[in-house]
Amino acid sequence: MKKMITALLFATLCTHTIQANSPNDVTAATVNPAPEIKKGCYISGHVIEKKSEENIPFANIYIQETKQGTISNEAGHFEFKNMAPGKYTIRVSAMGYRTETKTVTVSKDYATVVHFEMTDESLKIEELVVSANRNEVSRREAPVVVNIAGPKLIETVNSTDLAKTLNYLPGLRVENNCQNCGFPQVRINGLEGPYSQILINSRPVVSALSGVYGLEQIPVSMIERVEVVRGGGSALFGANAVGGTINIITKDPVNNSFQVSSNFSNINGGAWEQYMGANASLVSKDNSYGIALYESYRNRNDYDHDGDGFSELGQLNMNTFGLRTYYRPTHTSRISLEYHTTNETRRGGNKFDLQPHEADITEQTKHIINSGGLSYDKFWDDYKHKLSIYTSLQHIDRDSYYGAQRDPNAYGKTDDLTWVTGATYTAGIDKFIFSPATFTGGLEYQENSLHDIMTGYNRDMKQNVRIASLFLQNEWDMKIFSLLIGARLDKHNLIENPIISPRVNLLFKPEENFQARLTYSTGFRAPQAYDEDLHVTAVGGEGVQITLADGLREERSNSFSGSIDWTKQLGHWQSNILLEGFYTGLNDVFVLEDIGENAEGFMLKGRRNGSGAKVYGVNIEAKMAHGKDVSVQMGATVQRSRYNSAEVWSEADGAPLTTKRMPRTPDFYGYLTLTASPLKNFEASLSGTYTGEMLVPHYAGYIAQDRMEETPDFFDVNLKLGYTFVMRDHIKFQLNTGVQNILNSFQEDLDKGEFRDSGYFYGPTSPRTIFVGLKIMN
């Protein structure tokens, strides 16, 4: 199947290589003269640099209302034909320049000519985001702070999947929670994974099961950008987004393009990893339809760091294929379709040449994931009104083995289906009560059906989650102030009464380069199984399960945040600093504790309600850039995550073991990226992350009895060097090489042997790794 998919993708890429520079009705990418000015429903434009008045070729031009796009030709010209009469907002962006936006009027009686003068800008403050309020808006104008991980960051840190990228955003930290299978989890503002919501194109189709390994199952070849909102800043994306929202925006066909990349890595001299990714985008001549395709392949050998014969990084083999396409029946409507599939096998433990039940420890999963979505967008009244109707679904078929001591009954089978459908209406109102406003309202229904069977653990769990939601919000724009008030009503089938979650955001913008924001939100987590509950950890040669306590109540939250975002020109340097304070109070907080063995003799942990908890702190992000030559970005988080009273997590010698500090949450962590281009086609990147001391539970097996360990701090540094060759027809060929985790900063007190606690795993997810890669693109 993989060969067929790969052949199909590369056939598309080859076809594109022949056709990419053919003239069409959208842009004349190979014609230097200005387009002939024609009358009627036609836009002609020119993009130049403001200071030198030189033409800017290959700038991205995008019409926000219709989502049409093109690029400027070698002379900086672009054109759109066959436009419907009306007002349009045109956005122009180019690498190293500030994004410019203009509103134009198209008429059948005359041609519309527009000129863009671009100024230097390297920090991308003007990027458009959708995660603030489901409407495209500049980051400067967004009512909440939205951080973006785009292609540049992904390339700088040499990421192959989503998990490796998220460490380089303020307030986020990715950790590996299992020594056997590599169970990754992202924490936002110190709150563990289930407190955050992962979206794909703004749809909540990432279920509890897919959240177990989902961060590694999303390859960068499918990602256009990742938008992160810390805290519950928007009522539109679900009240369970207590820690924050991670919105994965997949590649959308905007213009004809392609890219193929390959990466080979050696993990500390002990294992090899290979990654290959490709994507292509094809758009029709009149921009009425288009398709984007992506494919990736990843293969990793098992890696044993301490020489005990048991893996610290398991084997991984994954194939992903996907597409996103659209069709415009009219100038004011669009139908979009997306689909992606992942086939992944991972295994950790020992004796990889034997069947899982013949090894001392094996954690093995085989996932077949199919997901997709269909949406219809309709605009009217000069694009002031928009109706979106959508549906998305994801199905996961998982075969698993979580076993120890050659247990023949530890095989499992899981079937998981998630689907969501809804409609959103957005209206631009000239004046609502006291100022212009944007109203957004909608209905959403989502359902998840999970059936998890593990005969060896006597587990046959069926969980059906159904949530019906209504959300409303209104955003008033009062020039220097912006006020957003919204609320979400959720009826969860596992909670007796409906829950109303209000959200309030205030934006103060006295000048273009300064924004101050205040946010208040509430949220909840339902008493249901989450990602960690569907994973069985091996401890002391036995599998440990998580069960839900009888009478488990929903967990409630109240969150506050305030931020200052300031951009300043310092000579030839552009700088930006973001300072954000946050506080989240949790009532009836979920707590895990060791509850012994069940009737069959299996070790159990119970999820129960605790007294409550507080998470508070400060995020700091600073950026500086000197044109295209040098760019520096750093972020740090100082925080505290504490239970209101000491909570029992285990016992030793008949006495309870308690902690008031939330486990696996450091009080300080941060990141740094530095890119420099001393030569025209050469770029060097330095990046790194810091993880402070934290508490991690350590269960008996390899050690005599349970104890809470205080970990050391870690600082891992990465270096990447790349050179790009410009070939004919604007094809680019890049070679790169580098080292990740140069200092080989890795956990030293690992448990060993078949009686180890595989959950006692912390710090950087990989040791020193040398890589070499290549990329071909246009």
Coordinates of N, CA and C in Angstrom, one line a residue, residues 5 68 134 148 187 224 280 304 314 373 392 461 465 554 584 655 659 666 746:
I5 N 0.9 4.5 -2.6 CA 0.7 5.8 -2.2 C 1.8 6.7 -2.6
Q68 N -8.5 32.9 -2.1 CA -7.7 32.7 -3.4 C -6.3 33.2 -3.1
R134 N -11.9 31.9 15.7 CA -12.4 31.1 14.6 C -12.5 32.0 13.3
I148 N 2.7 30.9 17.3 CA 2.7 30.1 16.1 C 4.0 29.4 15.9
R187 N 2.6 19.5 28.0 CA 2.1 20.2 29.1 C 2.1 21.7 28.8
E224 N 0.9 23.1 8.0 CA 1.2 24.4 7.5 C 1.7 25.3 8.7
A280 N 2.8 18.3 -2.1 CA 2.6 19.0 -3.4 C 1.3 19.7 -3.4
D304 N 19.1 1.3 23.2 CA 19.3 0.9 24.6 C 20.5 1.8 25.1
G314 N 11.9 2.9 21.7 CA 11.4 1.7 21.0 C 11.5 1.8 19.5
G373 N -12.6 15.2 6.9 CA -13.6 16.2 7.2 C -14.1 16.8 6.0
S392 N -16.5 16.2 10.8 CA -15.2 15.6 10.8 C -15.3 14.3 11.6
M461 N -13.6 -2.5 28.5 CA -14.1 -1.1 28.8 C -14.8 -0.6 27.6
V465 N -19.0 8.8 24.9 CA -19.0 10.2 25.3 C -19.8 11.0 24.3
E554 N -16.8 15.8 38.0 CA -16.1 16.6 37.0 C -15.2 17.5 37.8
T584 N -4.5 29.5 37.3 CA -5.6 28.6 37.1 C -5.8 27.9 38.5
A655 N 2.6 3.2 55.5 CA 2.4 4.6 55.8 C 2.1 5.3 54.4
T659 N 2.3 14.2 48.6 CA 3.0 15.3 47.9 C 2.0 16.5 47.8
P666 N 8.3 21.0 36.4 CA 9.4 21.8 36.9 C 8.9 23.2 37.2
F746 N 21.0 13.5 29.2 CA 20.0 12.4 29.2 C 20.0 11.8 30.6

